[in-house]
Coordinates of C-alpha atoms in Angstrom, one line a residue:
M1 CA 25.0 61.9 -21.6
S2 CA 22.8 59.7 -19.4
V3 CA 24.0 56.6 -17.6
S4 CA 22.0 54.4 -19.9
E5 CA 23.5 56.1 -23.0
V6 CA 27.0 55.5 -21.6
V7 CA 26.2 51.7 -21.3
R8 CA 24.6 51.7 -24.8
E9 CA 27.5 53.4 -26.4
F10 CA 29.9 50.9 -24.8
A11 CA 27.8 48.0 -26.0
D12 CA 27.5 49.4 -29.5
R13 CA 31.3 49.9 -29.7
L14 CA 32.0 46.3 -28.6
S15 CA 29.4 45.1 -31.1
D16 CA 31.1 47.0 -33.9
E17 CA 34.4 45.5 -33.0
L18 CA 32.9 42.0 -33.2
S19 CA 31.2 42.8 -36.5
G20 CA 32.4 41.5 -39.9
V21 CA 35.3 42.9 -41.8
E22 CA 33.6 43.8 -45.0
G23 CA 34.4 47.5 -44.5
R24 CA 38.1 46.9 -43.8
T25 CA 40.5 48.7 -46.1
S26 CA 43.8 47.5 -47.6
D27 CA 45.7 49.1 -44.8
G28 CA 43.7 47.3 -42.1
S29 CA 41.7 50.2 -40.9
G30 CA 37.9 50.1 -40.6
G31 CA 35.7 47.1 -39.9
G32 CA 35.8 45.2 -36.6
S33 CA 39.3 44.6 -35.2
L34 CA 38.2 41.8 -32.9
A35 CA 36.4 40.1 -35.7
G36 CA 39.5 40.4 -37.9
L37 CA 41.6 38.8 -35.2
L38 CA 39.3 36.0 -34.7
A39 CA 38.5 35.4 -38.4
N40 CA 42.1 35.5 -39.5
A41 CA 43.6 33.3 -36.7
S42 CA 45.3 30.2 -38.1
P43 CA 47.8 27.7 -36.7
A44 CA 50.5 29.3 -38.8
G45 CA 49.9 32.9 -38.2
I46 CA 48.0 33.1 -34.9
D47 CA 49.4 35.4 -32.2
D48 CA 49.0 33.4 -29.0
G49 CA 49.6 36.3 -26.8
E50 CA 47.0 38.5 -28.4
V51 CA 44.4 35.8 -28.4
L52 CA 45.0 34.9 -24.7
A53 CA 45.0 38.6 -23.8
V54 CA 41.6 39.0 -25.4
L55 CA 40.3 36.0 -23.4
V56 CA 41.6 37.6 -20.1
E57 CA 40.0 40.9 -20.9
G58 CA 36.8 39.2 -22.1
V59 CA 36.5 37.3 -18.8
R60 CA 37.0 40.6 -16.9
L61 CA 34.4 42.3 -19.1
L62 CA 31.9 39.4 -18.4
N63 CA 32.6 39.8 -14.6
V64 CA 32.1 43.6 -14.7
A65 CA 28.9 43.2 -16.7
N66 CA 27.5 40.7 -14.2
V67 CA 28.3 43.1 -11.4
L68 CA 26.5 45.9 -13.3
L69 CA 23.4 43.7 -13.7
A70 CA 23.5 42.6 -10.0
Q71 CA 23.8 46.1 -8.7
T72 CA 21.3 47.6 -11.1
V73 CA 18.7 44.9 -10.1
Q74 CA 19.3 45.7 -6.4
S75 CA 19.0 49.4 -7.0
A76 CA 15.7 48.7 -8.8
V77 CA 14.4 46.7 -5.9
R78 CA 15.5 49.5 -3.4
V79 CA 13.4 52.1 -5.3
G80 CA 10.4 49.8 -5.9
V81 CA 10.6 49.3 -9.7
P82 CA 9.4 45.7 -9.5
M83 CA 6.4 46.6 -7.5
R84 CA 5.5 49.4 -9.9
K85 CA 5.8 46.9 -12.8
R86 CA 3.6 44.4 -10.9
L87 CA 6.5 42.0 -10.4
K88 CA 7.3 40.0 -7.2
T89 CA 11.2 40.3 -7.2
G90 CA 14.1 42.0 -8.9
A91 CA 15.0 38.7 -10.6
D92 CA 11.7 39.0 -12.5
L93 CA 13.0 42.1 -14.3
L94 CA 15.8 40.0 -15.7
L95 CA 13.5 37.0 -16.5
G96 CA 11.4 39.4 -18.6
L97 CA 14.5 40.2 -20.6
G98 CA 15.1 36.5 -21.4
V99 CA 17.8 35.9 -18.8
P100 CA 17.7 32.2 -17.7
P101 CA 16.1 31.7 -14.2
A102 CA 19.3 30.3 -12.6
V103 CA 21.3 33.3 -13.8
A104 CA 18.6 35.9 -12.9
Y105 CA 18.2 34.6 -9.3
R106 CA 22.0 34.4 -8.9
L107 CA 22.4 38.0 -10.0
A108 CA 19.6 39.1 -7.6
R109 CA 21.2 37.3 -4.7
V110 CA 24.7 38.8 -5.3
G111 CA 23.3 42.3 -5.7
K112 CA 21.5 42.0 -2.4
A113 CA 24.5 40.5 -0.6
F114 CA 26.9 43.2 -1.8
E115 CA 24.6 45.9 -0.4
S116 CA 23.5 44.3 2.8
V117 CA 26.4 42.2 4.1
E118 CA 29.3 44.4 5.3
A119 CA 31.7 41.5 5.4
L120 CA 31.5 41.2 1.6
A121 CA 32.7 44.8 1.0
G122 CA 36.2 43.6 0.0
L123 CA 34.7 41.1 -2.4
A124 CA 32.4 43.7 -3.9
G125 CA 35.5 45.9 -4.6
Q126 CA 37.3 43.0 -6.4
A127 CA 34.1 42.3 -8.4
L128 CA 33.8 46.0 -9.5
V129 CA 37.2 45.7 -11.3
G130 CA 36.3 42.4 -12.9
G131 CA 38.4 40.2 -10.6
V132 CA 35.7 37.9 -9.3
A133 CA 33.3 35.7 -11.3
I134 CA 29.6 36.2 -10.3
E135 CA 29.4 32.5 -9.5
H136 CA 32.3 32.8 -7.0
A137 CA 30.7 35.8 -5.4
D138 CA 27.4 34.0 -5.1
A139 CA 29.1 31.0 -3.5
V140 CA 30.8 33.2 -0.9
G141 CA 27.6 34.9 -0.1
E142 CA 25.7 31.6 0.3
G143 CA 28.7 30.1 2.3
L144 CA 28.6 33.1 4.7
T145 CA 24.9 32.6 5.1
F146 CA 25.4 28.9 5.7
V147 CA 27.9 29.5 8.5
G148 CA 25.9 32.3 10.0
K149 CA 22.8 30.1 10.3
R150 CA 24.8 27.5 12.3
V151 CA 27.0 29.7 14.4
E152 CA 26.3 33.2 15.7
L153 CA 28.9 35.5 14.2
D154 CA 29.8 39.0 15.4
P155 CA 30.8 41.5 12.7
E156 CA 34.6 40.8 13.2
A157 CA 34.1 37.0 13.0
E158 CA 31.9 37.5 9.9
V159 CA 34.7 39.3 8.1
Q160 CA 37.2 36.6 9.0
V161 CA 34.9 33.9 7.7
A162 CA 34.3 35.8 4.5
R163 CA 38.1 36.2 4.0
R164 CA 38.6 32.4 4.4
L165 CA 35.9 31.8 1.8
I166 CA 37.0 34.3 -0.7
V167 CA 40.5 32.8 -1.1
Q168 CA 39.0 29.4 -2.3
E169 CA 39.7 28.7 -6.0
R170 CA 36.3 27.4 -7.2
P171 CA 32.7 27.8 -6.1
G172 CA 32.6 24.2 -5.1
D173 CA 35.6 24.7 -2.8
V174 CA 33.9 27.7 -1.2
R175 CA 30.9 25.6 -0.3
A176 CA 33.0 22.8 1.1
R177 CA 35.1 25.2 3.1
A178 CA 31.9 26.8 4.5
R179 CA 30.8 23.4 5.9
E180 CA 34.2 22.9 7.4
I181 CA 34.1 26.3 9.1
A182 CA 30.6 25.7 10.5
I183 CA 31.7 22.4 12.0
E184 CA 34.9 24.1 13.3
L185 CA 33.1 26.9 15.1
A186 CA 30.1 24.9 16.3
P187 CA 31.7 23.4 19.5
T188 CA 32.8 26.9 20.6
A189 CA 29.3 28.2 20.2
A190 CA 27.9 25.4 22.2
E191 CA 30.3 26.0 25.0
V192 CA 29.4 29.7 25.2
D193 CA 25.6 29.0 25.2
P194 CA 24.4 25.5 26.4
E195 CA 21.0 26.3 24.9
V196 CA 22.4 26.3 21.3
V197 CA 20.8 23.5 19.3
P198 CA 23.4 21.2 17.7
V199 CA 23.7 21.9 14.0
A200 CA 22.7 18.3 13.1
E201 CA 19.5 18.6 15.1
N202 CA 18.4 22.0 14.1
A203 CA 15.3 21.7 11.8
E204 CA 15.4 25.5 11.0
L205 CA 18.4 24.9 8.8
N206 CA 16.7 22.4 6.6
E207 CA 16.9 23.3 2.9
M208 CA 15.9 21.7 -0.4
S209 CA 16.7 22.9 -3.9
V210 CA 15.0 21.5 -7.0
V211 CA 16.5 22.6 -10.4
V212 CA 15.2 21.5 -13.8
G213 CA 18.2 21.5 -16.2
A214 CA 18.5 22.5 -19.8
D215 CA 18.1 18.8 -20.8
G216 CA 14.9 18.4 -18.8
R217 CA 16.5 16.3 -16.0
T218 CA 15.8 17.4 -12.5
S219 CA 18.5 17.8 -9.9
V220 CA 17.5 17.7 -6.2
E221 CA 19.7 18.7 -3.2
L222 CA 18.6 18.1 0.4
D223 CA 20.2 19.4 3.6
V224 CA 18.1 18.2 6.5
D225 CA 18.3 17.5 10.2
V226 CA 19.1 14.1 11.7
V227 CA 15.5 13.2 12.4
L228 CA 14.2 13.9 9.0
G229 CA 17.2 12.3 7.5
E230 CA 16.5 9.1 9.6
E231 CA 12.9 9.2 8.4
L232 CA 14.0 9.5 4.8
L233 CA 16.5 6.6 5.1
Q234 CA 13.9 4.4 6.8
A235 CA 11.5 5.1 4.0
L236 CA 14.1 4.4 1.3
D237 CA 15.8 1.3 2.9
P238 CA 13.2 -1.4 2.1
L239 CA 12.8 0.0 -1.5
C240 CA 16.5 0.1 -2.2
R241 CA 17.3 -3.6 -1.9
P242 CA 18.7 -5.2 -5.0
V243 CA 16.3 -7.3 -7.2
L244 CA 17.6 -10.1 -9.4
A245 CA 17.3 -9.7 -13.1
P246 CA 14.9 -12.0 -15.0
D247 CA 17.8 -14.3 -15.9
G248 CA 18.8 -14.6 -12.2
S249 CA 21.9 -12.3 -12.5
R250 CA 22.5 -9.5 -10.0
D251 CA 20.5 -6.3 -10.1
P252 CA 22.0 -4.2 -12.9
R253 CA 21.3 -0.9 -11.1
N254 CA 24.0 0.6 -8.9
V255 CA 23.2 2.0 -5.5
G256 CA 22.4 5.5 -6.7
Q257 CA 20.0 4.2 -9.3
R258 CA 18.2 2.0 -6.7
R259 CA 18.0 4.9 -4.3
A260 CA 16.5 7.1 -7.1
D261 CA 14.0 4.4 -8.0
A262 CA 13.0 4.1 -4.3
F263 CA 12.5 7.8 -4.1
G264 CA 10.3 7.7 -7.2
Q265 CA 8.2 4.9 -5.6
I266 CA 7.7 7.0 -2.5
V267 CA 6.5 10.0 -4.6
R268 CA 4.2 7.9 -6.7
T269 CA 2.7 6.2 -3.6
Y270 CA 2.0 9.7 -2.2
L271 CA 0.5 11.0 -5.4
A272 CA -1.7 7.9 -5.6
G273 CA -3.4 8.8 -2.3
S274 CA -6.3 11.3 -1.9
D275 CA -5.4 12.6 1.6
R276 CA -3.0 15.3 0.4
P277 CA -3.1 19.0 -0.5
T278 CA -4.7 20.2 -3.7
N279 CA -2.9 22.3 -6.4
G280 CA -5.3 24.8 -8.1
G281 CA -8.3 22.8 -6.8
V282 CA -7.1 19.4 -8.1
L283 CA -5.0 16.7 -6.6
P284 CA -1.5 17.2 -8.3
H285 CA -0.4 14.1 -10.3
V286 CA 0.8 14.5 -13.9
S287 CA -0.2 17.1 -16.4
L288 CA 0.6 16.1 -20.0
L289 CA 0.3 18.8 -22.7
V290 CA -0.4 17.1 -26.0
P291 CA -0.4 18.8 -29.3
V292 CA -3.2 17.2 -31.3
V293 CA -4.4 17.5 -34.9
A294 CA -8.0 18.7 -34.9
E295 CA -10.4 16.5 -36.8
S296 CA -11.6 17.8 -40.2
G297 CA -14.5 20.3 -39.7
S298 CA -14.0 20.3 -36.0
G299 CA -12.2 22.7 -33.7
S300 CA -11.3 20.0 -31.1
S301 CA -10.0 16.5 -31.2
G302 CA -12.6 15.7 -28.6
S303 CA -11.2 12.2 -27.8
A304 CA -8.4 10.5 -26.0
T305 CA -7.1 9.1 -29.3
G306 CA -6.0 12.6 -30.2
V307 CA -2.7 11.6 -28.5
A308 CA -2.0 9.2 -31.4
Q309 CA -2.5 12.0 -33.8
R310 CA -0.1 14.4 -32.2
G311 CA 1.4 16.9 -34.6
S312 CA 2.9 16.0 -38.0
V313 CA 6.5 15.3 -38.7
G314 CA 8.4 18.6 -38.7
S315 CA 5.6 20.5 -36.9
G316 CA 8.0 21.4 -34.1
R317 CA 5.4 20.5 -31.5
V318 CA 6.0 17.7 -29.0
A319 CA 4.2 16.7 -25.8
S320 CA 5.3 18.4 -22.6
L321 CA 5.0 17.8 -18.9
G322 CA 3.7 20.6 -16.7
F323 CA 6.9 21.2 -14.7
T324 CA 9.8 19.5 -16.4
G325 CA 9.1 20.3 -20.1
P326 CA 9.2 18.4 -23.4
V327 CA 9.2 14.6 -23.5
S328 CA 9.6 12.0 -26.3
D329 CA 6.9 9.6 -27.6
R330 CA 8.3 6.8 -25.4
T331 CA 7.8 8.8 -22.2
V332 CA 4.3 9.9 -23.4
G333 CA 3.5 6.2 -23.5
L334 CA 4.9 5.6 -20.0
V335 CA 2.9 8.5 -18.6
L336 CA -0.3 7.4 -20.3
C337 CA 0.0 4.1 -18.4
D338 CA 0.0 5.8 -15.0
S339 CA -2.9 5.5 -12.6
A340 CA -4.2 9.0 -13.1
L341 CA -3.6 11.5 -15.8
R342 CA -4.8 15.0 -16.8
R343 CA -4.4 15.3 -20.6
I344 CA -4.6 18.8 -22.1
G345 CA -4.8 18.9 -25.9
V346 CA -3.3 21.9 -27.6
D347 CA -3.1 22.9 -31.2
G348 CA 0.1 23.9 -33.1
Q349 CA 0.0 27.4 -31.7
G350 CA -0.5 26.2 -28.1
A351 CA -4.2 27.1 -27.9
V352 CA -6.1 24.7 -25.7
L353 CA -8.4 22.4 -27.8
D354 CA -9.7 20.2 -25.0
V355 CA -9.0 19.6 -21.3
G356 CA -9.7 15.9 -20.7
R357 CA -11.0 15.1 -17.2
E358 CA -8.7 13.0 -15.1
H359 CA -8.8 9.6 -16.5
R360 CA -8.7 6.7 -14.0
T361 CA -7.1 4.2 -16.4
V362 CA -7.6 1.3 -14.1
T363 CA -10.7 1.0 -12.0
V364 CA -10.6 -0.5 -8.5
P365 CA -12.2 -3.8 -9.6
I366 CA -9.8 -4.2 -12.5
R367 CA -6.9 -3.3 -10.2
K368 CA -7.9 -6.0 -7.7
A369 CA -8.3 -8.6 -10.5
L370 CA -4.8 -7.7 -11.8
E371 CA -3.4 -8.1 -8.2
A372 CA -5.0 -11.5 -7.9
R373 CA -3.6 -12.6 -11.3
D374 CA -0.1 -11.0 -11.3
R375 CA 0.6 -11.0 -7.5
G376 CA 3.0 -8.1 -7.9
C377 CA 5.3 -7.0 -10.7
A378 CA 4.8 -9.6 -13.5
A379 CA 8.2 -9.1 -15.0
P380 CA 10.2 -12.4 -14.9
G381 CA 12.2 -12.7 -11.8
C382 CA 10.9 -9.6 -10.1
G383 CA 7.7 -9.9 -8.1
R384 CA 7.9 -6.6 -6.4
P385 CA 4.8 -6.0 -4.2
V386 CA 1.5 -4.9 -5.8
G387 CA 1.8 -1.6 -4.0
W388 CA 4.9 -0.8 -6.0
T389 CA 3.4 -1.4 -9.4
D390 CA 1.8 0.6 -12.3
A391 CA -1.0 -0.8 -14.5
H392 CA 0.6 -1.0 -18.0
H393 CA -1.7 -1.1 -21.0
I394 CA -0.5 -3.9 -23.4
V395 CA -2.1 -2.2 -26.3
P396 CA -1.5 1.5 -25.5
W397 CA -4.5 3.5 -24.4
S398 CA -3.5 6.2 -26.9
Q399 CA -3.8 3.7 -29.7
G400 CA -7.3 2.6 -28.7
G401 CA -6.3 -0.1 -26.2
E402 CA -9.2 -0.7 -23.7
T403 CA -8.9 -0.6 -20.0
S404 CA -9.4 -4.2 -19.0
V405 CA -7.8 -7.1 -17.3
E406 CA -7.0 -8.7 -20.6
N407 CA -5.1 -5.6 -21.8
S408 CA -3.3 -4.8 -18.6
V409 CA -0.3 -6.0 -16.6
L410 CA 1.2 -4.9 -13.3
L411 CA 4.8 -3.7 -13.6
C412 CA 7.1 -2.0 -11.2
R413 CA 8.4 1.3 -12.4
M414 CA 11.8 -0.2 -13.4
H415 CA 10.3 -2.8 -15.6
H416 CA 7.5 -0.5 -16.8
T417 CA 10.3 1.8 -18.1
M418 CA 12.0 -1.2 -19.7
V419 CA 8.9 -2.0 -21.6
H420 CA 8.6 1.5 -22.9
H421 CA 12.3 2.4 -23.3
G422 CA 14.2 -0.9 -23.3
G423 CA 12.8 -2.9 -26.2
W424 CA 10.9 -5.3 -24.0
E425 CA 7.4 -6.5 -25.2
V426 CA 4.5 -8.0 -23.3
F427 CA 1.4 -9.9 -24.5
L428 CA -1.4 -12.0 -23.0
G429 CA -0.9 -15.7 -23.7
T430 CA -3.5 -18.4 -24.3
D431 CA -3.3 -19.1 -20.6
H432 CA -4.7 -15.5 -20.0
H433 CA -1.4 -14.6 -18.2
P434 CA 1.2 -12.1 -19.4
W435 CA 4.2 -13.2 -21.3
F436 CA 7.3 -11.2 -22.0
V437 CA 9.6 -10.9 -25.1
V438 CA 13.1 -10.2 -23.8
P439 CA 15.3 -8.3 -26.4
A440 CA 18.3 -10.0 -28.0
N441 CA 21.5 -9.7 -26.0
P442 CA 24.8 -10.7 -27.6
A443 CA 26.3 -11.2 -24.1
R444 CA 23.7 -13.8 -23.2
P445 CA 24.1 -17.5 -24.2
G446 CA 22.2 -17.8 -27.5
G447 CA 21.8 -14.0 -27.7
Q448 CA 18.4 -14.3 -29.3
R449 CA 15.0 -12.8 -28.3
R450 CA 13.3 -15.0 -25.9
I451 CA 9.7 -15.4 -24.7
V452 CA 9.5 -15.7 -20.9
R453 CA 6.6 -16.4 -18.6
S454 CA 5.6 -13.9 -16.0
H455 CA 6.9 -14.0 -12.4
A456 CA 3.6 -15.4 -11.1
R457 CA 3.8 -18.4 -13.4
R458 CA 7.0 -19.8 -11.9
T459 CA 7.1 -23.6 -12.0
L460 CA 9.3 -26.4 -10.7
T461 CA 11.0 -26.7 -14.1
L462 CA 13.6 -24.5 -15.6
A463 CA 11.9 -24.5 -19.0
E464 CA 10.7 -20.9 -19.6
D465 CA 7.7 -22.0 -21.5
A466 CA 6.5 -24.6 -19.0
A467 CA 3.5 -22.5 -17.9
A468 CA 2.0 -22.3 -21.4

């Protein structure tokens, strides 16, 4: 029997044990015993010990299966299988089988670490009998690499560090312990070799991870040297300061939210410039994939208004951003207000109907006119500088709204998001200036919707309609 047949037979046996109990006889034989245990469990007759034992062995089985995948991927890399399959890495083999990217790359890292890092031999032995979760093994391998980059370790010291990491209870504890060990050993390394660059100043240790989660949110983690850290904080500081709410109350955002908004402003300012690298021959900004309904008798929507005709209810097709995935209609509206957009129309099967050229929704003359009129973010009480603002279409561009001074207003990203997501409304008054409808708020005196003048129309009176 070949190795693959052994694994297949084991998987088939487990699958049979988890299958239904239709074939079970009156004496309890036949059918799936595991399925019977799980299906018949009840508060009155459940055997706690049996169920807990199944959990224990199930976790062990999961750990062993992960080690099997990790070592198999590394073996495939060693003999050149990915190259012959025209793939870049061993992880790509798992990706092709439907394994999520984070899991595939973790398995590939662990397989490589078990084979190449002698200090992890003990951990590999525990993993082979199912005593170590793959996440824990990955954290130990990364922790050992973390310390090794900061302090030169001989083989004996590497084994000692690995042992100190292995005994930690959770992957997060392993990472924290690795940082402690690196700090602990760094002064000794500097004393031995005065030429050693202090850890905090070593740019070669800089790392950044960007992970798009299952819900579409993006998690970013940075580990940078003191100089780059100082530059980052200098860039964020003026953009992080609190801004009073339209009613004069304190900024509702906490420090983390203000910092995230500031980072977003830095990114948007960079993307708005032309002196930057191209991606695929074009300046990277925002790519919005929009499912559209082709016009009758035509194979293409052929117009920007195709956005408003996106898929029918129940079509299962929604708009999607190039990197971060599906987005709701509200976010589509927010993106369409941005300064530059590449809209790609696709049909219900994902075939491209049209690739709209990059639409500059606000021309330079219109932008200058808006800056002169609004003098920054027009939201009441805001007034952030014009350089921090987007040009928002009062009547959405996707609904036929024209690109003009009369149909546009400058909003910072926070208030731009509030208009699209928070129930705010904006319209152009008889004075040819923007006015805002603030949503009802039971916590506010009166609690009713209010019409409030723009920030640029402040007067010496407290009456909110004094600029009319």
